[in-house]
Every structure is written in C-alpha cells, then in structure tokens.
CSV table of C-alpha atoms in Angstrom, one decimal:
chain,number,residue,atom,x,y,z
A,1,UNK,CA,17.2,130.3,-26.2
A,2,UNK,CA,16.8,133.9,-28.9
A,3,UNK,CA,14.6,134.2,-32.3
A,4,UNK,CA,18.5,133.9,-34.4
A,5,UNK,CA,18.7,129.8,-33.2
A,6,UNK,CA,17.5,127.1,-36.2
A,7,UNK,CA,13.9,126.3,-36.4
A,8,UNK,CA,12.0,123.0,-35.7
A,9,UNK,CA,10.3,120.7,-38.0
A,10,UNK,CA,6.7,121.2,-38.3
A,11,UNK,CA,4.7,118.4,-38.7
A,12,UNK,CA,1.4,119.1,-40.7
A,13,UNK,CA,-1.1,116.6,-39.3
A,14,UNK,CA,-2.9,115.3,-43.3
A,15,UNK,CA,-6.1,114.8,-41.3
A,16,UNK,CA,-8.3,117.7,-42.3
A,17,UNK,CA,-5.5,119.2,-42.8
A,18,UNK,CA,-4.6,120.5,-38.7
A,19,UNK,CA,-0.7,122.3,-38.2
A,20,UNK,CA,1.0,121.4,-34.5
A,21,UNK,CA,1.7,125.0,-32.9
A,22,UNK,CA,4.9,125.7,-33.8
A,23,UNK,CA,7.9,127.3,-32.0
A,24,UNK,CA,10.7,129.6,-33.2
A,25,UNK,CA,13.3,128.3,-30.7
A,26,UNK,CA,13.4,124.9,-32.0
A,27,UNK,CA,16.3,123.5,-34.5
A,28,UNK,CA,15.5,122.6,-38.0
A,29,UNK,CA,18.2,120.6,-39.5
A,30,UNK,CA,17.6,119.0,-43.2
A,31,UNK,CA,21.2,118.2,-43.5
A,32,UNK,CA,24.7,118.1,-43.9
A,33,UNK,CA,26.4,120.9,-45.3
A,34,UNK,CA,26.5,124.0,-42.8
A,35,UNK,CA,26.3,128.5,-44.2
A,36,UNK,CA,28.0,130.9,-41.9
A,37,UNK,CA,27.6,134.1,-43.4
A,38,UNK,CA,26.1,138.4,-42.4
A,39,UNK,CA,23.5,140.6,-44.1
A,40,UNK,CA,25.0,143.7,-44.1
A,41,UNK,CA,24.6,147.3,-45.1
A,42,UNK,CA,27.9,149.7,-46.0
A,43,UNK,CA,29.5,147.0,-43.2
A,44,UNK,CA,27.3,147.1,-40.6
A,45,UNK,CA,25.6,143.6,-39.5
A,46,UNK,CA,21.4,143.7,-39.4
A,47,UNK,CA,20.6,142.0,-36.2
A,48,UNK,CA,17.1,140.0,-37.3
A,49,UNK,CA,16.8,139.7,-40.9
A,50,UNK,CA,15.2,136.5,-42.0
A,51,UNK,CA,18.0,134.1,-43.4
A,52,UNK,CA,16.2,131.0,-45.7
A,53,UNK,CA,17.3,127.6,-47.7
A,54,UNK,CA,13.1,127.1,-48.7
A,55,UNK,CA,13.4,125.0,-45.5
A,56,UNK,CA,14.9,125.7,-42.2
A,57,UNK,CA,14.3,129.9,-41.3
A,58,UNK,CA,16.6,131.7,-39.7
A,59,UNK,CA,16.9,135.5,-37.9
A,60,UNK,CA,20.2,136.9,-38.2
A,61,UNK,CA,22.1,138.3,-34.5
A,62,UNK,CA,23.1,141.3,-32.9
A,63,UNK,CA,25.8,141.4,-35.4
A,64,UNK,CA,23.7,139.4,-38.8
A,65,UNK,CA,25.3,136.7,-38.4
A,66,UNK,CA,23.6,134.1,-39.7
A,67,UNK,CA,24.4,129.7,-39.5
A,68,UNK,CA,22.2,127.3,-40.8
A,69,UNK,CA,22.2,123.7,-42.6
A,70,UNK,CA,20.7,123.3,-45.8
A,71,UNK,CA,18.6,120.8,-46.8
A,72,UNK,CA,20.0,117.9,-49.2
A,73,UNK,CA,16.4,119.5,-51.2
A,74,UNK,CA,17.3,123.7,-51.6
A,75,UNK,CA,18.1,124.9,-54.6
A,76,UNK,CA,19.2,128.7,-52.7
A,77,UNK,CA,20.5,130.6,-50.0
A,78,UNK,CA,18.2,133.4,-49.6
A,79,UNK,CA,17.4,136.7,-47.9
A,80,UNK,CA,14.2,138.0,-46.8
A,81,UNK,CA,15.0,141.3,-48.3
A,82,UNK,CA,13.6,143.8,-44.6
A,83,UNK,CA,11.9,146.9,-45.1
A,84,UNK,CA,13.3,150.0,-45.3
A,85,UNK,CA,15.9,148.1,-47.7
A,86,UNK,CA,16.0,147.8,-51.7
A,87,UNK,CA,14.7,145.2,-52.8
A,88,UNK,CA,18.6,143.8,-54.9
A,89,UNK,CA,18.0,143.0,-58.7
A,90,UNK,CA,19.5,142.7,-61.6
A,91,UNK,CA,18.5,144.7,-64.9
A,92,UNK,CA,15.2,144.6,-62.1
A,93,UNK,CA,15.2,141.2,-62.5
A,94,UNK,CA,15.0,139.8,-58.4
A,95,UNK,CA,18.2,138.5,-56.7
A,96,UNK,CA,17.9,137.5,-53.7
A,97,UNK,CA,19.2,134.7,-53.2
A,98,UNK,CA,22.4,133.0,-54.4
A,99,UNK,CA,22.5,129.5,-55.7
A,100,UNK,CA,22.9,126.2,-54.2
A,101,UNK,CA,25.2,124.7,-57.0
A,102,UNK,CA,27.4,128.4,-56.9
A,103,UNK,CA,28.1,128.4,-52.9
A,104,UNK,CA,32.0,127.8,-51.5
A,105,UNK,CA,30.0,126.1,-48.3
A,106,UNK,CA,34.5,126.5,-46.8
A,107,UNK,CA,33.9,130.3,-47.4
A,108,UNK,CA,31.1,133.0,-45.5
A,109,UNK,CA,27.6,133.8,-47.2
A,110,UNK,CA,27.1,137.6,-46.7
A,111,UNK,CA,24.6,139.5,-48.4
A,112,UNK,CA,25.0,143.2,-49.2
A,113,UNK,CA,21.3,145.5,-48.0
A,114,UNK,CA,21.6,149.2,-50.0
A,115,UNK,CA,19.2,151.5,-47.2
A,116,UNK,CA,16.1,153.2,-48.6
A,117,UNK,CA,16.4,157.1,-49.0
A,118,UNK,CA,12.6,157.1,-48.2
A,119,UNK,CA,10.4,155.5,-46.1
A,120,UNK,CA,8.6,152.5,-47.5
A,121,UNK,CA,5.5,153.1,-44.9
A,122,UNK,CA,3.3,153.0,-48.4
A,123,UNK,CA,3.6,151.9,-51.5
A,124,UNK,CA,3.0,150.8,-54.7
A,125,UNK,CA,2.8,147.7,-57.0
A,126,UNK,CA,1.8,145.8,-59.7
A,127,UNK,CA,1.0,142.4,-61.0
A,128,UNK,CA,1.8,140.9,-63.3
A,129,UNK,CA,-0.3,137.5,-64.5
A,130,UNK,CA,0.6,136.1,-68.0
A,131,UNK,CA,2.4,137.0,-70.5
A,132,UNK,CA,3.3,133.2,-72.1
A,133,UNK,CA,4.6,133.7,-75.7
A,134,UNK,CA,5.4,131.5,-77.6
A,135,UNK,CA,7.4,133.1,-80.8
A,136,UNK,CA,9.2,136.4,-81.1
A,137,UNK,CA,5.5,137.7,-82.3
A,138,UNK,CA,4.1,137.7,-78.9
A,139,UNK,CA,7.3,139.0,-78.1
A,140,UNK,CA,7.2,141.6,-80.4
A,141,UNK,CA,3.5,142.6,-78.7
A,142,UNK,CA,4.5,142.5,-75.2
A,143,UNK,CA,7.3,144.6,-76.2
A,144,UNK,CA,5.1,147.4,-78.2
A,145,UNK,CA,1.4,146.6,-76.1
A,146,UNK,CA,2.4,145.8,-72.1
A,147,UNK,CA,5.5,147.5,-72.4
A,148,UNK,CA,4.7,151.4,-72.6
A,149,UNK,CA,2.1,150.9,-70.7
A,150,UNK,CA,3.9,149.7,-67.8
A,151,UNK,CA,6.9,152.7,-68.9
A,152,UNK,CA,3.5,155.2,-68.5
A,153,UNK,CA,2.6,154.4,-65.4
A,154,UNK,CA,5.8,154.5,-63.7
A,155,UNK,CA,6.7,157.2,-65.0
A,156,UNK,CA,3.5,159.0,-64.2
A,157,UNK,CA,4.3,157.2,-59.9
A,158,UNK,CA,7.2,160.1,-60.7
A,159,UNK,CA,9.2,158.7,-58.4
A,160,UNK,CA,6.6,156.7,-56.1
A,161,UNK,CA,8.8,153.2,-54.7
A,162,UNK,CA,8.0,150.4,-57.6
A,163,UNK,CA,7.7,146.9,-58.3
A,164,UNK,CA,6.8,144.6,-60.1
A,165,UNK,CA,5.1,140.6,-59.3
A,166,UNK,CA,4.5,138.8,-61.9
A,167,UNK,CA,2.7,135.6,-60.6
A,168,UNK,CA,3.7,133.0,-63.9
A,169,UNK,CA,3.6,131.8,-67.2
A,170,UNK,CA,6.5,133.6,-68.2
A,171,UNK,CA,6.2,132.3,-71.2
A,172,UNK,CA,4.1,129.3,-73.2
A,173,UNK,CA,6.6,126.7,-72.9
A,174,UNK,CA,9.0,128.2,-74.6
A,175,UNK,CA,12.5,128.6,-72.4
A,176,UNK,CA,14.1,130.0,-74.5
A,177,UNK,CA,11.9,132.8,-74.4
A,178,UNK,CA,12.9,133.3,-71.2
A,179,UNK,CA,15.3,136.3,-71.5
A,180,UNK,CA,12.9,137.9,-73.9
A,181,UNK,CA,11.0,138.4,-71.2
A,182,UNK,CA,14.0,139.9,-68.9
A,183,UNK,CA,14.3,142.3,-70.5
A,184,UNK,CA,10.4,143.6,-70.5
A,185,UNK,CA,11.1,143.8,-66.8
A,186,UNK,CA,14.7,145.8,-67.9
A,187,UNK,CA,13.2,148.1,-69.7
A,188,UNK,CA,9.6,149.0,-67.5
A,189,UNK,CA,12.0,149.7,-65.2
A,190,UNK,CA,10.9,148.5,-61.7
A,191,UNK,CA,11.9,145.7,-59.6
A,192,UNK,CA,10.1,142.1,-60.9
A,193,UNK,CA,10.2,139.3,-58.5
A,194,UNK,CA,8.4,135.6,-60.8
A,195,UNK,CA,6.6,133.6,-59.8
A,196,UNK,CA,6.3,129.8,-61.8
A,197,UNK,CA,4.1,128.9,-63.5
A,198,UNK,CA,2.6,125.4,-65.0
A,199,UNK,CA,4.4,127.3,-68.6
A,200,UNK,CA,7.4,127.8,-66.7
A,201,UNK,CA,7.9,124.0,-66.0
A,202,UNK,CA,10.6,121.5,-67.7
A,203,UNK,CA,7.8,119.0,-69.5
A,204,UNK,CA,11.1,116.0,-69.8
A,205,UNK,CA,12.7,115.7,-66.7
A,206,UNK,CA,11.0,113.1,-64.4
A,207,UNK,CA,8.7,114.0,-61.7
A,208,UNK,CA,8.3,117.9,-59.9
A,209,UNK,CA,11.3,117.6,-58.3
A,210,UNK,CA,13.2,118.4,-61.8
A,211,UNK,CA,10.2,120.3,-63.6
A,212,UNK,CA,11.2,123.7,-62.4
A,213,UNK,CA,14.9,123.3,-62.9
A,214,UNK,CA,15.5,126.1,-66.5
A,215,UNK,CA,12.8,128.2,-64.0
A,216,UNK,CA,15.5,127.6,-61.0
A,217,UNK,CA,18.8,128.3,-62.8
A,218,UNK,CA,16.8,131.4,-64.5
A,219,UNK,CA,15.0,133.2,-61.9
A,220,UNK,CA,16.2,131.5,-58.3
A,221,UNK,CA,14.0,129.6,-55.5
A,222,UNK,CA,10.4,129.2,-56.1
A,223,UNK,CA,8.9,130.1,-52.9
A,224,UNK,CA,10.7,132.9,-50.4
A,225,UNK,CA,9.0,135.9,-49.7
A,226,UNK,CA,10.6,139.4,-49.3
A,227,UNK,CA,9.3,143.6,-47.2
A,228,UNK,CA,7.9,146.4,-48.1
A,229,UNK,CA,6.9,149.1,-45.5
A,230,UNK,CA,4.1,146.4,-43.3
A,231,UNK,CA,3.0,144.2,-46.3
A,232,UNK,CA,4.7,140.3,-45.7
A,233,UNK,CA,5.4,139.1,-48.9
A,234,UNK,CA,4.9,135.1,-50.0
A,235,UNK,CA,5.8,133.6,-53.4
A,236,UNK,CA,5.1,130.6,-53.4
A,237,UNK,CA,4.6,127.4,-56.4
A,238,UNK,CA,1.1,125.8,-56.5
A,239,UNK,CA,1.9,124.5,-59.6
A,240,UNK,CA,2.4,120.5,-59.5
A,241,UNK,CA,4.0,118.1,-61.8
A,242,UNK,CA,2.6,114.6,-62.8
A,243,UNK,CA,5.4,113.1,-64.5
A,244,UNK,CA,4.3,112.5,-67.6
A,245,UNK,CA,2.0,114.0,-70.2
A,246,UNK,CA,2.4,117.5,-69.5
A,247,UNK,CA,-0.1,116.8,-66.4
A,248,UNK,CA,0.2,119.3,-63.9
A,249,UNK,CA,-2.6,120.2,-60.3
A,250,UNK,CA,-2.9,122.6,-58.3
A,251,UNK,CA,-1.0,122.2,-54.4
A,252,UNK,CA,1.2,123.5,-52.3
A,253,UNK,CA,3.8,120.8,-50.9
A,254,UNK,CA,3.8,120.1,-47.5
A,255,UNK,CA,7.3,121.1,-47.7
A,256,UNK,CA,6.5,124.6,-48.8
A,257,UNK,CA,3.5,124.8,-46.1
A,258,UNK,CA,5.6,124.3,-42.8
A,259,UNK,CA,8.0,126.9,-44.9
A,260,UNK,CA,5.8,129.2,-44.9
A,261,UNK,CA,4.5,128.9,-41.2
A,262,UNK,CA,7.4,129.8,-40.5
A,263,UNK,CA,8.8,132.5,-41.8
A,264,UNK,CA,5.0,133.8,-40.7
A,265,UNK,CA,6.1,133.2,-37.0
A,266,UNK,CA,8.9,136.2,-37.9
A,267,UNK,CA,6.3,138.1,-38.8
A,268,UNK,CA,4.3,140.3,-36.8
A,269,UNK,CA,0.2,139.9,-36.7
A,270,UNK,CA,-0.8,143.1,-37.6
A,271,UNK,CA,1.4,143.0,-41.0
A,272,UNK,CA,-0.5,142.6,-44.3
A,273,UNK,CA,0.5,139.5,-46.4
A,274,UNK,CA,0.3,139.1,-50.2
A,275,UNK,CA,0.6,135.4,-50.8
A,276,UNK,CA,1.2,135.0,-54.9
A,277,UNK,CA,1.0,132.9,-57.0
A,278,UNK,CA,0.0,131.1,-60.3
A,279,UNK,CA,-3.3,128.7,-60.0
A,280,UNK,CA,-6.3,130.5,-58.0
A,281,UNK,CA,-5.8,128.7,-54.6
A,282,UNK,CA,-10.3,129.5,-53.8
A,283,UNK,CA,-11.2,127.0,-56.5
A,284,UNK,CA,-8.2,124.7,-58.2
A,285,UNK,CA,-6.2,124.4,-55.3
A,286,UNK,CA,-6.3,121.1,-54.3
A,287,UNK,CA,-5.2,121.2,-50.3
A,288,UNK,CA,-6.0,124.8,-50.3
A,289,UNK,CA,-7.3,124.4,-46.7
A,290,UNK,CA,-3.6,124.2,-45.7
A,291,UNK,CA,-2.7,126.7,-46.9
A,292,UNK,CA,-6.0,128.7,-45.1
A,293,UNK,CA,-5.0,127.5,-42.1
A,294,UNK,CA,-1.5,129.0,-41.5
A,295,UNK,CA,-3.5,132.3,-43.1
A,296,UNK,CA,-6.0,131.6,-40.5
A,297,UNK,CA,-6.0,135.9,-38.4
A,298,UNK,CA,-4.4,137.5,-40.3
A,299,UNK,CA,-5.5,140.2,-43.0
A,300,UNK,CA,-4.2,138.2,-46.5
A,301,UNK,CA,-4.5,139.6,-49.7
A,302,UNK,CA,-4.0,135.7,-52.9
A,303,UNK,CA,-2.8,136.8,-56.0
A,304,UNK,CA,-3.4,134.6,-59.0
A,305,UNK,CA,-3.4,134.5,-62.9
A,306,UNK,CA,-3.2,130.9,-65.3
A,307,UNK,CA,-7.2,131.4,-66.0
A,308,UNK,CA,-7.5,134.2,-68.9
A,309,UNK,CA,-9.8,136.0,-66.8
A,310,UNK,CA,-10.5,138.4,-64.3
A,311,UNK,CA,-12.4,136.9,-60.6
A,312,UNK,CA,-12.0,138.9,-57.3
A,313,UNK,CA,-13.2,136.0,-55.2
A,314,UNK,CA,-13.4,135.7,-50.3
A,315,UNK,CA,-12.8,133.0,-49.0
A,316,UNK,CA,-11.7,132.2,-45.9
A,317,UNK,CA,-11.4,135.9,-44.6
A,318,UNK,CA,-9.0,135.9,-47.4
A,319,UNK,CA,-9.0,137.9,-50.5
A,320,UNK,CA,-7.8,136.9,-54.0
A,321,UNK,CA,-7.4,139.1,-56.8
A,322,UNK,CA,-7.2,136.4,-60.0
A,323,UNK,CA,-6.4,138.8,-62.8
A,324,UNK,CA,-6.5,138.7,-66.7
A,325,UNK,CA,-3.6,138.4,-68.8
A,326,UNK,CA,-1.8,140.7,-70.3
A,327,UNK,CA,-2.0,137.9,-72.9
A,328,UNK,CA,-5.7,138.7,-73.2
A,329,UNK,CA,-6.3,135.8,-74.4
A,330,UNK,CA,-3.0,134.5,-76.1
A,331,UNK,CA,-2.2,137.4,-78.0
A,332,UNK,CA,-4.8,137.0,-80.4
A,333,UNK,CA,-6.7,139.2,-79.3
A,334,UNK,CA,-7.6,142.2,-76.8
A,335,UNK,CA,-9.6,140.8,-74.3
A,336,UNK,CA,-9.6,137.8,-71.7
A,337,UNK,CA,-12.5,135.2,-72.0
A,338,UNK,CA,-14.9,137.1,-70.1
A,339,UNK,CA,-14.1,140.1,-71.5
A,340,UNK,CA,-11.7,142.4,-69.7
A,341,UNK,CA,-8.7,144.1,-71.5
A,342,UNK,CA,-5.8,142.5,-71.6
A,343,UNK,CA,-3.7,144.0,-68.7
A,344,UNK,CA,-2.5,143.7,-64.6
A,345,UNK,CA,-3.9,144.9,-61.4
A,346,UNK,CA,-2.6,147.5,-59.8
A,347,UNK,CA,-2.1,147.3,-56.4
A,348,UNK,CA,-1.4,150.3,-53.7
A,349,UNK,CA,-0.3,150.7,-50.0
A,350,UNK,CA,-0.5,152.7,-47.2
A,351,UNK,CA,0.6,151.4,-43.8
A,352,UNK,CA,-1.2,148.3,-44.1
A,353,UNK,CA,-4.2,149.1,-45.9
A,354,UNK,CA,-4.4,148.4,-49.2
A,355,UNK,CA,-5.9,149.4,-52.6
A,356,UNK,CA,-6.7,148.6,-55.9
A,357,UNK,CA,-7.4,148.7,-59.3
A,358,UNK,CA,-7.0,147.2,-63.1
A,359,UNK,CA,-5.3,148.0,-66.3
A,360,UNK,CA,-6.2,148.2,-69.0
A,361,UNK,CA,-3.8,148.0,-72.1
A,362,UNK,CA,-3.4,151.2,-73.8
A,363,UNK,CA,-5.8,153.0,-72.0
A,364,UNK,CA,-7.1,155.0,-68.9
A,365,UNK,CA,-6.6,154.5,-66.1
A,366,UNK,CA,-10.4,154.9,-65.6
A,367,UNK,CA,-11.3,153.1,-67.9
A,368,UNK,CA,-13.8,150.2,-65.9
A,369,UNK,CA,-16.3,149.4,-67.6
A,370,UNK,CA,-17.9,148.6,-71.2
A,371,UNK,CA,-21.2,148.7,-72.5
A,372,UNK,CA,-22.9,146.6,-75.0
A,373,UNK,CA,-26.3,147.3,-76.6
A,374,UNK,CA,-28.1,144.9,-79.5
A,375,UNK,CA,-31.1,145.1,-81.2
A,376,UNK,CA,-33.8,142.5,-79.4
A,377,UNK,CA,-36.7,143.3,-81.8
A,378,UNK,CA,-38.4,146.4,-83.7
A,379,UNK,CA,-39.8,147.5,-79.5
A,380,UNK,CA,-37.0,146.5,-77.6
A,381,UNK,CA,-32.6,146.3,-77.4
A,382,UNK,CA,-30.5,144.4,-75.4
A,383,UNK,CA,-28.0,146.5,-72.3
A,384,UNK,CA,-24.8,144.9,-71.5
A,385,UNK,CA,-22.6,145.8,-68.9
A,386,UNK,CA,-18.6,144.5,-68.1
A,387,UNK,CA,-17.8,145.5,-64.5
A,388,UNK,CA,-14.6,143.7,-64.7
A,389,UNK,CA,-13.0,144.3,-61.7
A,390,UNK,CA,-16.3,144.5,-59.4
A,391,UNK,CA,-16.6,142.9,-56.5
A,392,UNK,CA,-20.0,142.6,-53.8
A,393,UNK,CA,-18.8,145.4,-52.7
A,394,UNK,CA,-19.8,147.9,-55.7
A,395,UNK,CA,-22.4,149.3,-57.1
A,396,UNK,CA,-23.5,149.5,-60.8
A,397,UNK,CA,-26.7,151.6,-61.5
A,398,UNK,CA,-27.5,152.4,-65.0
A,399,UNK,CA,-29.5,155.5,-67.2
A,400,UNK,CA,-31.5,155.3,-70.2
A,401,UNK,CA,-32.7,158.5,-71.2
A,402,UNK,CA,-31.8,160.2,-67.9
A,403,UNK,CA,-34.4,158.2,-66.2
A,404,UNK,CA,-32.5,155.6,-63.4
A,405,UNK,CA,-33.2,152.3,-64.6
A,406,UNK,CA,-35.0,149.9,-62.2
A,407,UNK,CA,-35.0,146.3,-63.7
A,408,UNK,CA,-31.0,146.5,-63.8
A,409,UNK,CA,-29.4,143.5,-62.2
A,410,UNK,CA,-26.0,141.8,-62.7
A,411,UNK,CA,-26.6,138.6,-64.4
A,412,UNK,CA,-23.9,135.2,-65.0
A,413,UNK,CA,-22.9,135.1,-69.1
A,414,UNK,CA,-21.1,135.4,-72.2
A,415,UNK,CA,-19.3,138.7,-72.7
A,416,UNK,CA,-20.6,140.0,-76.2
A,417,UNK,CA,-17.5,140.8,-77.5
A,418,UNK,CA,-15.4,138.2,-76.4
A,419,UNK,CA,-18.1,135.9,-77.5
A,420,UNK,CA,-18.0,137.9,-81.6
A,421,UNK,CA,-13.9,137.3,-81.3
A,422,UNK,CA,-13.9,134.1,-79.8
A,423,UNK,CA,-16.5,131.0,-79.8
A,424,UNK,CA,-16.8,129.2,-82.5
A,425,UNK,CA,-13.9,126.3,-83.6
A,426,UNK,CA,-12.0,128.7,-86.9
A,427,UNK,CA,-12.6,131.6,-83.9
A,428,UNK,CA,-9.7,133.4,-82.9
A,429,UNK,CA,-6.8,132.3,-86.0
A,430,UNK,CA,-4.5,130.7,-85.0
A,431,UNK,CA,-5.5,129.6,-81.7
A,432,UNK,CA,-8.9,128.3,-81.4
A,433,UNK,CA,-9.2,127.7,-78.2
A,434,UNK,CA,-9.7,130.9,-76.9
A,435,UNK,CA,-12.6,130.9,-76.6
A,436,UNK,CA,-15.9,132.7,-74.0
A,437,UNK,CA,-15.7,131.8,-70.9
A,438,UNK,CA,-18.9,132.5,-68.8
A,439,UNK,CA,-18.9,135.8,-65.8
A,440,UNK,CA,-20.3,136.8,-62.5
A,441,UNK,CA,-19.7,140.4,-62.8
A,442,UNK,CA,-21.9,141.4,-65.8
A,443,UNK,CA,-25.2,143.5,-65.8
A,444,UNK,CA,-27.2,143.8,-68.0
A,445,UNK,CA,-30.9,145.2,-69.2
A,446,UNK,CA,-33.7,145.2,-71.9
A,447,UNK,CA,-34.0,148.7,-72.8
A,448,UNK,CA,-36.6,150.7,-75.0
A,449,UNK,CA,-35.4,150.4,-78.8
A,450,UNK,CA,-36.6,153.9,-79.4
A,451,UNK,CA,-33.2,154.6,-76.0
A,452,UNK,CA,-30.9,157.4,-77.5
A,453,UNK,CA,-28.3,157.3,-74.1
A,454,UNK,CA,-27.0,155.3,-71.3
A,455,UNK,CA,-25.2,156.2,-69.2
A,456,UNK,CA,-23.3,153.7,-66.5
A,457,UNK,CA,-21.8,154.4,-63.1
A,458,UNK,CA,-20.0,152.3,-61.3
A,459,UNK,CA,-18.5,153.0,-57.3
A,460,UNK,CA,-16.1,150.5,-56.2
A,461,UNK,CA,-15.7,149.8,-53.0
A,462,UNK,CA,-12.9,152.5,-51.8
A,463,UNK,CA,-15.8,154.6,-53.7
A,464,UNK,CA,-14.2,155.4,-56.7
A,465,UNK,CA,-16.9,156.5,-58.9
A,466,UNK,CA,-16.6,155.3,-63.4
A,467,UNK,CA,-18.6,155.8,-65.5
A,468,UNK,CA,-19.7,155.2,-69.2
A,469,UNK,CA,-21.9,156.8,-71.8
A,470,UNK,CA,-23.5,154.9,-74.8
A,471,UNK,CA,-25.4,156.8,-77.8
A,472,UNK,CA,-27.3,156.1,-80.7
C-alpha cells in the first residue's frame, strides 16, 4: 500500500512502555464519520502532506487528496504544514485546523497553503512560557513590557523567518482573558502556536476529556505538528486533569503517544524534532519513559514551562529547556524564583543545528549573567553569580582586582535578589506564594573585603562570550 493509505492502530505495551512495531501501510479506523478533501497551493494539489484528526495520520496522494474516518473523540482535522509554506494564521494565531463541530461531512474539507517566498532552511522561533495573566493589571504589564520586547526583537530580525510558540498558561484560570492574550499575539506580529497549560483548562466540566473545551474553542487541537525547513515541530498536552479540586498531574495520554509515533513515521530520522509541552518532562511527567521511547534515536529538544524558573536538562539524550516565564514570579517582580529575569527563549535554526539564548525582558541580548556581592565579615565578602541559561557545556570564570579567582565554584542555593524580593509570608504582595526557588545555576566565592572590582566571563556552548562586572 502507499503511504497515503490509512495508518494502523498502534498498541502501547504498558509494561515497561515498550512499543510495538509500527507499519504506516495498514488502516486505522476509529469512527463512523468519513471525510475527504485536498491540500492545495495556488489551486494545485500537494503530494505527501500530512493530515490528521489526532488519531489517524495520513499523507495526501499525488493529486493532493486525502480521505479518512474521523475518530469519535476528534475535535479537529489539521494539516501538518509542510516545509516551504506559510503558516496559516488569523492575526498571528495559528489556524492550521478545522473544528469537527463546524465540518459539513457532505462536502470536501480542503486546506489552502501559500508557498513561502524564501528558503526556510534557516529560521528562528521564540518560546513564551506562562504569560499567565490573571486580571487587567497583569494584561497591562504584558502589553507594556513583554510585547514591546518581542516587537523590538522582530524588528531587529529584519524580515527573517520567525514564529512563536507559547508553552502553556496563557492565562491564569480567567478564560475571559484569552482575547487579551490574542491581542498580544497580534501585536507581536509573527505567527504563534499555542500549547495548553494547567491554568488554561476548565475545572468545572468533569474529567480530563472535558477540561480542554474552552481552550480548544479558541486555539483548536491540543496536540498537532508542523514543519519548517528541516525541523519537525510537535505540540502536545501533558496536563492531565484529575477531575476534582483543581487537581492535575503531568501525564501524556496513550492516544497522544499513539498519534505521535504515527506522525513521526512520516518524518525522516535526520530531521530535528522540537517537542513543546507545558509541564517539564524530565521530572514531572509520570510516564516520561513512554515519550522517551517514541523519541528514541532522534535529535530532539523539548520545550517546557510551568515551573517559573529556568533550567536546562539533558536526559535520555534529549535536551529539555524548561523556560523562565514571561510573567516572572506571577507579575510580582522582575525575576523568577530562581533569579532568572522574566523573558523568553530565542532559538536559531540552521538546517538541523539549533542554537539559543535567553532574552531577558527589557534587556540587551547579551544580558546573561548577574552579580551580587554582600558583606560577610570584616575581612571578606560573599560573591554570587547567576548564569540562568547555564548547562554543562558552559565555562564560567571570575577575576577579582585583575587576578583570576581560583576558588570560584558552581553551587546550589537561592538567588540573593529572589530571597530579598520573595521570601516570607508577606512577600511579595499581593501574591505571597511566590517563594524563592533553589537552583544550581549559581556560582560563588569568598572574596576579600578590600576587593574593588569583580569581572565574570561566561562562555556558552556555542562559544559566545558574556561578561558582567561589579565595581565598588
């Protein structure tokens, strides 16, 4: 059979989460509603474009046509936008899908795509995590601080191919503010894809299967994929609502894992894969081994949020970027609980090579290090350096009054400024739960009380050098 035929159902073995062999040649039927249509560009059918309902995954034939049985639980039919084409969007919001509730099954369901006018092998994207607006005051800060920062970045890119992905908690339980988030997306001026977070869910409609309703009405399916250049992007829902008292956990449903393996069966092994989720996979997703098994052997980076701190983790040969947040510590101060400034991730793609940095809101791109010096006793001071985007490939060195400090070491602890801003039941106001978070991207040393000048030089894994100085 040809690849465009329906895909087989995939069995996931719960014991050890082993995966059964998957063949894209067999059929997968999950419902009694059949749809057909085509994927077109300038009136011409496009071959081998992936179309899915989140359960079946099929490729269009030589004339751009597809046909599938729609799963009873499907909420949308979506196209995995192929490389070389614009992202369909409405005022920046991704519109790569058609909601099942709006489909007339007696008519063809077509997707129209627009070819890009430039090569997309090289491109950039940004990751927003947790804008998490609760009220109009939060919205005003997002509009006054975060949005202009992205606008400045987009302007400096001078027409380069850019898109954004928000990895959840667009709002903070107040779904009436989804339109305000949408305005922010429109003003940023680039196509944006959305991932659901725990605060984007409905807590009053029953279990996990109903908790995504409002989000889906605004943003479509909660798991899907798209392509740009040699990168395959996947957005997934790893928040499982437990059905009472706002309880949830990190978990990826078997339906999604089944869909993901089907989806990846159409993606060459040499492609870069970017997986976007809300809850960090490495330590908070209960069945993370199942996801790692599906992704095994591929070049993968995971993008996550949720924690309101910044951390880079390499696990199972997968690099996970757990991002500091747009809102910092819930819009109470300029930094997250670990001292990472409010901001977002900036990623550059060249073929299948990925490079990145963390963009602090309102700061220059080279602002990657903070220095704090505190009196310790009559003879000494305590030096603390925070390198928030640190990973083991970085080097961090320190000079005191022109001499290299030999006892400057990485340490785990609390950022001094975060403690001053957030520690204690009365701080910060009015959201006193925003406590400091222990982190391991701190470096420290004891320096002489007489020290007049401290210089720190940090070099990232790409060889880019950042420096910061403290002078008495």
